[in-house]
Amino acid sequence: NEEPGQKIVEGAFADCGLQPRSVHLDAEALRGAEGASPFSWDIEGKRNVVAGWPAGGSGGRSLILNGHVDVVPPAAEEVWTHPPFRAVREGDWIYGRGAGDMKAGLAAMSGAVRALERSGYAPAADVQLQSVVEEECTGHGALQCLLDGARADACVITEPHPDHLTVAQVGVLWFHVDLAGIPAHAARASYLGFNAIDAAVEVLAALRRHEAQLNENPPPPYDAFEHPINLNPGVISGGDWPSTVAAACTLSCRIGLYPGQDPEEARAGIEAAIAEAVAASPRLAENQPHVRYDGFSCEGSVVGEGEPLVQTLSGAYEKLHGERLPALATTATTDARHFVRRGIPAVCFGPRGERIHGIDERVSLRSVVESAQVLG
Ligand code: ZN
């Protein structure tokens, strides 16, 4: 449901004195594109909003400023202090799902361009603003912009990464394990039937062992992290009655990949871990788990710290804050990989968001202005 957000962004881009246009998602083109992830849902009618700020001179380096308009669900709406979709302000903070991740980043990049344009400046090479959809599940909004022909010497994604530049990120794989059970009356469960929820617990235990192995010897720069690769069982659904042995269960997970690791290799690792669980359990062997891939299936990416993009952005930050911006790695993924794959160095830098994907997500308003100043 990104469209109401895209309408607002469209207005903000127009307010920069630019002419926004739509880049519609094309399911067929995306499915055939390098770097695409599998997806089973309907993307009909989804669009990115882009706006070019043409060069008014020459000799500069072109730039893409990218942000995503989609958000994740509120996780547990009832425990939020303020309703997650009200954008309540308290002092310097705005609370709401997506406030930090990453409406604030879209505001910062629009604000930077608007301020410069109104002050009579023009860039020395083309600048393109992009507000993309689908970042939280496949990154296909950003990918569609690239299929549309977007190119630049560099890209800044204004994700909520304050006081550092994110130059390395993991890949991400989403996988879904469908488990079949044999329903029976719960009163006879000790000798009748096979519980699909118990089967999911066995499979998850094997996946946790696999996760532990992946974290044993992390390659640099991930050796700086205690536990860089996180397996997250994010959704589990199964069974239909407390007194019936569960007939079906689906376990949906996310796992990270080190940069350089192929998503195919990550899939093989998951399948091998599940095969181990099957080998250890005759009942699981009789009711074979089935793995499906739907959503993120993407590699990690790294940008060299010597890139002009990294040096220039760090220098701009130093002008405002008096210190250089450290370059760091993240154990999350962003749309950066799509640009890096096409030879466009992409880093993340943006406002101070807190508790993203959590409860009471918030963003500092002052940091939105400061991010815009650094970008400008
Ligand atoms: Zn984000």
PDB file of C-alpha atoms and ligand atoms in Angstrom, residues 68 101-102 135-136 159-160, ligand 1:
ATOM      1  CA  HIS A  68      12.323   3.491  -0.069  1.00  0.00           C
ATOM      2  CA  ASP A 101      13.113   3.532   8.048  1.00  0.00           C
ATOM      3  CA  MET A 102      12.825   5.615   6.027  1.00  0.00           C
ATOM      4  CA  GLU A 135      12.725  -2.558  -0.495  1.00  0.00           C
ATOM      5  CA  GLU A 136      11.629  -4.575   2.523  1.00  0.00           C
ATOM      6  CA  GLU A 159      18.638   4.868   5.232  1.00  0.00           C
ATOM      7  CA  PRO A 160      18.692   5.654   8.984  1.00  0.00           C
TER       8      PRO A 160
HETATM    9 ZN    ZN B   1      15.168   0.758   5.239  1.00  0.00          ZN
END
